[in-house]
């Protein structure tokens, strides 16, 4: 289940960052919208993201709280979810400050989803689409061109990106090594 911390801005399935002063809490809000944002974070500890999002129609205060929490999110972690391009586009638009987007093993995402993230998240630094069979150089080019702060791409298992393209175009963003060598895990 994904959640957002109104303090550190993390939005994802694994909760606040350990260094966050609110790790493990949902209270500590200074106003009604922040209180509801905190409640939304807490609710998503036991509700899946779609169920939490359905709560947007509960009340204006809930919708505003969730919107505020998403707007402040620095990390959008949707790994191993069944999101598609439309859902990723909508979420990315609500998370314009996201610096890390993890879509690993989101097998319904295509270049359209990658392009939507690039348009919506200009501060993006890390983009992970590991294990995605539908991403091509077209989608990754959009991310590289639009996200000037990009530091890291995780493209392992993106079979539609040829190795020579990966090395030539994206090598500066990826840890690239020869599989014939021992690799980074060897001592």
PDB file of C-alpha atoms in Angstrom:
ATOM      1  CA  UNK A   1       0.000   0.000   0.000  1.00  0.00           C
ATOM      2  CA  UNK A   2       1.245   3.444  -0.917  1.00  0.00           C
ATOM      3  CA  UNK A   3       1.158   6.453   1.407  1.00  0.00           C
ATOM      4  CA  UNK A   4       2.528   9.963   1.676  1.00  0.00           C
ATOM      5  CA  UNK A   5       4.178  11.530   4.682  1.00  0.00           C
ATOM      6  CA  UNK A   6       3.239  15.205   4.991  1.00  0.00           C
ATOM      7  CA  UNK A   7       6.548  15.796   6.737  1.00  0.00           C
ATOM      8  CA  UNK A   8       9.182  14.211   4.464  1.00  0.00           C
ATOM      9  CA  UNK A   9       7.104  14.003   1.268  1.00  0.00           C
ATOM     10  CA  UNK A  10       7.640  10.278   0.687  1.00  0.00           C
ATOM     11  CA  UNK A  11       4.825   8.593  -1.253  1.00  0.00           C
ATOM     12  CA  UNK A  12       5.082   4.845  -1.503  1.00  0.00           C
ATOM     13  CA  UNK A  13       4.492   1.429  -0.088  1.00  0.00           C
ATOM     14  CA  UNK A  14       7.252   1.306   2.492  1.00  0.00           C
ATOM     15  CA  UNK A  15       6.339   4.310   4.656  1.00  0.00           C
ATOM     16  CA  UNK A  16       8.426   7.288   5.737  1.00  0.00           C
ATOM     17  CA  UNK A  17      12.127   7.382   5.372  1.00  0.00           C
ATOM     18  CA  UNK A  18      13.784   6.205   8.607  1.00  0.00           C
ATOM     19  CA  UNK A  19      15.280   9.676   9.151  1.00  0.00           C
ATOM     20  CA  UNK A  20      11.841  11.318   9.043  1.00  0.00           C
ATOM     21  CA  UNK A  21      10.747  12.713  12.387  1.00  0.00           C
ATOM     22  CA  UNK A  22       7.218  11.442  11.730  1.00  0.00           C
ATOM     23  CA  UNK A  23       8.212   7.876  10.796  1.00  0.00           C
ATOM     24  CA  UNK A  24       5.467   5.605  12.032  1.00  0.00           C
ATOM     25  CA  UNK A  25       3.075   8.425  12.964  1.00  0.00           C
ATOM     26  CA  UNK A  26       0.022   9.930  11.311  1.00  0.00           C
ATOM     27  CA  UNK A  27      -0.803  12.786  13.707  1.00  0.00           C
ATOM     28  CA  UNK A  28       1.251  16.014  13.921  1.00  0.00           C
ATOM     29  CA  UNK A  29      -0.741  18.284  11.670  1.00  0.00           C
ATOM     30  CA  UNK A  30      -1.091  22.028  12.014  1.00  0.00           C
ATOM     31  CA  UNK A  31      -4.391  22.497  10.209  1.00  0.00           C
ATOM     32  CA  UNK A  32      -7.481  20.601   9.057  1.00  0.00           C
ATOM     33  CA  UNK A  33      -6.151  19.908   5.566  1.00  0.00           C
ATOM     34  CA  UNK A  34      -2.839  18.644   6.959  1.00  0.00           C
ATOM     35  CA  UNK A  35      -4.725  16.553   9.506  1.00  0.00           C
ATOM     36  CA  UNK A  36      -6.698  14.951   6.705  1.00  0.00           C
ATOM     37  CA  UNK A  37      -3.526  14.528   4.655  1.00  0.00           C
ATOM     38  CA  UNK A  38      -2.046  12.701   7.640  1.00  0.00           C
ATOM     39  CA  UNK A  39      -5.197  10.593   7.935  1.00  0.00           C
ATOM     40  CA  UNK A  40      -4.954   9.776   4.234  1.00  0.00           C
ATOM     41  CA  UNK A  41      -1.394   8.625   4.819  1.00  0.00           C
ATOM     42  CA  UNK A  42      -2.541   6.490   7.727  1.00  0.00           C
ATOM     43  CA  UNK A  43      -5.496   5.055   5.822  1.00  0.00           C
ATOM     44  CA  UNK A  44      -3.232   3.983   3.010  1.00  0.00           C
ATOM     45  CA  UNK A  45      -1.300   1.809   5.467  1.00  0.00           C
ATOM     46  CA  UNK A  46      -4.155  -0.660   5.222  1.00  0.00           C
ATOM     47  CA  UNK A  47      -5.879   0.425   1.995  1.00  0.00           C
ATOM     48  CA  UNK A  48      -4.451  -0.024  -1.472  1.00  0.00           C
ATOM     49  CA  UNK A  49      -3.795   3.148  -3.469  1.00  0.00           C
ATOM     50  CA  UNK A  50      -7.002   2.817  -5.581  1.00  0.00           C
ATOM     51  CA  UNK A  51      -9.118   2.531  -2.427  1.00  0.00           C
ATOM     52  CA  UNK A  52      -7.449   5.578  -0.903  1.00  0.00           C
ATOM     53  CA  UNK A  53      -7.972   7.517  -4.140  1.00  0.00           C
ATOM     54  CA  UNK A  54     -11.657   6.516  -4.186  1.00  0.00           C
ATOM     55  CA  UNK A  55     -11.855   8.334  -0.863  1.00  0.00           C
ATOM     56  CA  UNK A  56     -11.317  11.575  -2.799  1.00  0.00           C
ATOM     57  CA  UNK A  57     -15.068  11.676  -3.345  1.00  0.00           C
ATOM     58  CA  UNK A  58     -15.803  11.357   0.404  1.00  0.00           C
ATOM     59  CA  UNK A  59     -15.490  15.043   1.170  1.00  0.00           C
ATOM     60  CA  UNK A  60     -13.840  18.219  -0.007  1.00  0.00           C
ATOM     61  CA  UNK A  61     -11.564  18.206   3.063  1.00  0.00           C
ATOM     62  CA  UNK A  62     -10.417  14.638   2.365  1.00  0.00           C
ATOM     63  CA  UNK A  63      -9.807  15.460  -1.302  1.00  0.00           C
ATOM     64  CA  UNK A  64      -7.864  18.602  -0.357  1.00  0.00           C
ATOM     65  CA  UNK A  65      -5.802  16.696   2.200  1.00  0.00           C
ATOM     66  CA  UNK A  66      -4.907  13.927  -0.223  1.00  0.00           C
ATOM     67  CA  UNK A  67      -4.163  16.476  -2.948  1.00  0.00           C
ATOM     68  CA  UNK A  68      -1.865  18.405  -0.628  1.00  0.00           C
ATOM     69  CA  UNK A  69      -0.045  15.245   0.438  1.00  0.00           C
ATOM     70  CA  UNK A  70       0.482  14.194  -3.174  1.00  0.00           C
ATOM     71  CA  UNK A  71       1.570  17.687  -4.211  1.00  0.00           C
ATOM     72  CA  UNK A  72       4.331  17.593  -1.592  1.00  0.00           C
ATOM     73  CA  UNK A  73       5.456  14.014  -2.355  1.00  0.00           C
ATOM     74  CA  UNK A  74       9.112  13.675  -3.337  1.00  0.00           C
ATOM     75  CA  UNK A  75       8.933   9.944  -4.085  1.00  0.00           C
ATOM     76  CA  UNK A  76       6.315   8.114  -6.121  1.00  0.00           C
ATOM     77  CA  UNK A  77       6.791   4.386  -5.521  1.00  0.00           C
ATOM     78  CA  UNK A  78       4.387   2.225  -7.519  1.00  0.00           C
ATOM     79  CA  UNK A  79       6.606  -0.817  -7.997  1.00  0.00           C
ATOM     80  CA  UNK A  80       4.814  -4.108  -8.633  1.00  0.00           C
ATOM     81  CA  UNK A  81       1.398  -2.463  -8.967  1.00  0.00           C
ATOM     82  CA  UNK A  82      -1.011  -2.884 -11.842  1.00  0.00           C
ATOM     83  CA  UNK A  83      -1.056   0.757 -12.852  1.00  0.00           C
ATOM     84  CA  UNK A  84      -1.307   1.708 -16.501  1.00  0.00           C
ATOM     85  CA  UNK A  85      -0.319   4.804 -18.474  1.00  0.00           C
ATOM     86  CA  UNK A  86      -3.505   6.689 -17.580  1.00  0.00           C
ATOM     87  CA  UNK A  87      -3.092   6.067 -13.834  1.00  0.00           C
ATOM     88  CA  UNK A  88       0.605   6.969 -13.889  1.00  0.00           C
ATOM     89  CA  UNK A  89      -0.158  10.140 -15.829  1.00  0.00           C
ATOM     90  CA  UNK A  90      -2.827  11.203 -13.322  1.00  0.00           C
ATOM     91  CA  UNK A  91      -0.641  10.432 -10.317  1.00  0.00           C
ATOM     92  CA  UNK A  92       2.433  12.124 -11.791  1.00  0.00           C
ATOM     93  CA  UNK A  93       0.375  15.267 -12.471  1.00  0.00           C
ATOM     94  CA  UNK A  94      -0.555  15.303  -8.766  1.00  0.00           C
ATOM     95  CA  UNK A  95       3.094  14.801  -7.715  1.00  0.00           C
ATOM     96  CA  UNK A  96       4.920  17.618  -9.550  1.00  0.00           C
ATOM     97  CA  UNK A  97       7.720  17.712  -6.947  1.00  0.00           C
ATOM     98  CA  UNK A  98       8.581  14.027  -7.274  1.00  0.00           C
ATOM     99  CA  UNK A  99      12.303  13.450  -7.531  1.00  0.00           C
ATOM    100  CA  UNK A 100      12.149   9.662  -7.534  1.00  0.00           C
ATOM    101  CA  UNK A 101       9.649   7.608  -9.525  1.00  0.00           C
ATOM    102  CA  UNK A 102       9.745   3.828  -9.216  1.00  0.00           C
ATOM    103  CA  UNK A 103       7.687   1.928 -11.787  1.00  0.00           C
ATOM    104  CA  UNK A 104       9.682  -1.297 -11.618  1.00  0.00           C
ATOM    105  CA  UNK A 105       7.671  -4.362 -12.583  1.00  0.00           C
ATOM    106  CA  UNK A 106       4.723  -2.189 -13.659  1.00  0.00           C
ATOM    107  CA  UNK A 107       4.234  -4.210 -16.805  1.00  0.00           C
ATOM    108  CA  UNK A 108       1.377  -2.094 -18.210  1.00  0.00           C
ATOM    109  CA  UNK A 109       3.460   1.070 -18.541  1.00  0.00           C
ATOM    110  CA  UNK A 110       4.497   2.135 -22.051  1.00  0.00           C
ATOM    111  CA  UNK A 111       6.381   5.083 -23.510  1.00  0.00           C
ATOM    112  CA  UNK A 112       3.248   7.184 -22.968  1.00  0.00           C
ATOM    113  CA  UNK A 113       3.526   6.660 -19.210  1.00  0.00           C
ATOM    114  CA  UNK A 114       7.233   7.500 -19.212  1.00  0.00           C
ATOM    115  CA  UNK A 115       6.549  10.661 -21.225  1.00  0.00           C
ATOM    116  CA  UNK A 116       3.760  11.650 -18.822  1.00  0.00           C
ATOM    117  CA  UNK A 117       6.167  11.335 -15.875  1.00  0.00           C
ATOM    118  CA  UNK A 118       8.718  13.452 -17.758  1.00  0.00           C
ATOM    119  CA  UNK A 119       6.149  16.205 -18.425  1.00  0.00           C
ATOM    120  CA  UNK A 120       4.708  16.221 -14.913  1.00  0.00           C
ATOM    121  CA  UNK A 121       7.872  15.800 -12.812  1.00  0.00           C
ATOM    122  CA  UNK A 122      10.548  18.220 -14.052  1.00  0.00           C
ATOM    123  CA  UNK A 123      12.608  17.806 -10.846  1.00  0.00           C
ATOM    124  CA  UNK A 124      12.977  14.051 -11.454  1.00  0.00           C
ATOM    125  CA  UNK A 125      16.361  12.654 -10.415  1.00  0.00           C
ATOM    126  CA  UNK A 126      15.760   8.900 -10.363  1.00  0.00           C
ATOM    127  CA  UNK A 127      13.544   6.920 -12.735  1.00  0.00           C
ATOM    128  CA  UNK A 128      13.157   3.162 -12.366  1.00  0.00           C
ATOM    129  CA  UNK A 129      11.354   1.074 -14.979  1.00  0.00           C
ATOM    130  CA  UNK A 130      13.205  -2.163 -14.281  1.00  0.00           C
ATOM    131  CA  UNK A 131      11.484  -5.224 -15.717  1.00  0.00           C
ATOM    132  CA  UNK A 132       9.219  -3.295 -18.053  1.00  0.00           C
ATOM    133  CA  UNK A 133       8.763  -5.010 -21.434  1.00  0.00           C
ATOM    134  CA  UNK A 134       7.032  -2.075 -23.148  1.00  0.00           C
ATOM    135  CA  UNK A 135       9.443   0.822 -22.577  1.00  0.00           C
ATOM    136  CA  UNK A 136      11.512   1.810 -25.623  1.00  0.00           C
ATOM    137  CA  UNK A 137      14.141   4.486 -26.244  1.00  0.00           C
ATOM    138  CA  UNK A 138      11.330   6.884 -27.199  1.00  0.00           C
ATOM    139  CA  UNK A 139       9.962   6.964 -23.636  1.00  0.00           C
ATOM    140  CA  UNK A 140      13.380   7.162 -21.999  1.00  0.00           C
ATOM    141  CA  UNK A 141      14.461   9.924 -24.402  1.00  0.00           C
ATOM    142  CA  UNK A 142      11.488  11.997 -23.200  1.00  0.00           C
ATOM    143  CA  UNK A 143      12.634  11.576 -19.590  1.00  0.00           C
ATOM    144  CA  UNK A 144      16.263  12.447 -20.403  1.00  0.00           C
ATOM    145  CA  UNK A 145      15.281  15.505 -22.481  1.00  0.00           C
ATOM    146  CA  UNK A 146      12.748  16.991 -20.036  1.00  0.00           C
ATOM    147  CA  UNK A 147      14.290  16.179 -16.656  1.00  0.00           C
ATOM    148  CA  UNK A 148      17.445  18.267 -16.385  1.00  0.00           C
ATOM    149  CA  UNK A 149      18.248  17.052 -12.855  1.00  0.00           C
ATOM    150  CA  UNK A 150      18.168  13.372 -13.835  1.00  0.00           C
ATOM    151  CA  UNK A 151      20.965  11.390 -12.181  1.00  0.00           C
ATOM    152  CA  UNK A 152      19.877   7.755 -12.372  1.00  0.00           C
ATOM    153  CA  UNK A 153      17.975   5.453 -14.712  1.00  0.00           C
ATOM    154  CA  UNK A 154      17.202   1.831 -13.837  1.00  0.00           C
ATOM    155  CA  UNK A 155      16.524   0.028 -17.102  1.00  0.00           C
ATOM    156  CA  UNK A 156      17.417  -3.609 -16.359  1.00  0.00           C
ATOM    157  CA  UNK A 157      14.979  -5.947 -18.059  1.00  0.00           C
ATOM    158  CA  UNK A 158      13.724  -3.331 -20.527  1.00  0.00           C
ATOM    159  CA  UNK A 159      14.144  -5.695 -23.440  1.00  0.00           C
ATOM    160  CA  UNK A 160      13.021  -3.178 -26.067  1.00  0.00           C
ATOM    161  CA  UNK A 161      16.039  -0.969 -25.371  1.00  0.00           C
ATOM    162  CA  UNK A 162      18.996  -2.406 -27.289  1.00  0.00           C
ATOM    163  CA  UNK A 163      22.254  -2.684 -25.362  1.00  0.00           C
ATOM    164  CA  UNK A 164      24.161  -0.385 -27.733  1.00  0.00           C
ATOM    165  CA  UNK A 165      21.489   2.317 -27.273  1.00  0.00           C
ATOM    166  CA  UNK A 166      21.518   1.840 -23.524  1.00  0.00           C
ATOM    167  CA  UNK A 167      25.285   2.334 -23.389  1.00  0.00           C
ATOM    168  CA  UNK A 168      25.483   5.186 -25.900  1.00  0.00           C
ATOM    169  CA  UNK A 169      22.458   7.284 -24.866  1.00  0.00           C
ATOM    170  CA  UNK A 170      21.916   6.411 -21.213  1.00  0.00           C
ATOM    171  CA  UNK A 171      25.270   5.137 -19.986  1.00  0.00           C
ATOM    172  CA  UNK A 172      25.892   8.252 -17.887  1.00  0.00           C
ATOM    173  CA  UNK A 173      22.667   7.571 -15.938  1.00  0.00           C
ATOM    174  CA  UNK A 174      23.029   3.791 -15.534  1.00  0.00           C
ATOM    175  CA  UNK A 175      25.387   1.364 -13.868  1.00  0.00           C
ATOM    176  CA  UNK A 176      26.419  -0.544 -16.977  1.00  0.00           C
ATOM    177  CA  UNK A 177      28.649  -3.593 -16.748  1.00  0.00           C
ATOM    178  CA  UNK A 178      29.447  -6.539 -18.950  1.00  0.00           C
ATOM    179  CA  UNK A 179      27.467  -9.620 -17.875  1.00  0.00           C
ATOM    180  CA  UNK A 180      30.477 -11.729 -18.817  1.00  0.00           C
ATOM    181  CA  UNK A 181      32.438 -10.031 -16.038  1.00  0.00           C
ATOM    182  CA  UNK A 182      31.905 -10.795 -12.384  1.00  0.00           C
ATOM    183  CA  UNK A 183      29.646  -7.772 -11.868  1.00  0.00           C
ATOM    184  CA  UNK A 184      29.254  -5.370  -8.939  1.00  0.00           C
ATOM    185  CA  UNK A 185      28.288  -8.093  -6.461  1.00  0.00           C
ATOM    186  CA  UNK A 186      31.685  -9.829  -6.569  1.00  0.00           C
ATOM    187  CA  UNK A 187      34.033  -9.228  -3.640  1.00  0.00           C
TER     188      UNK A 187
END
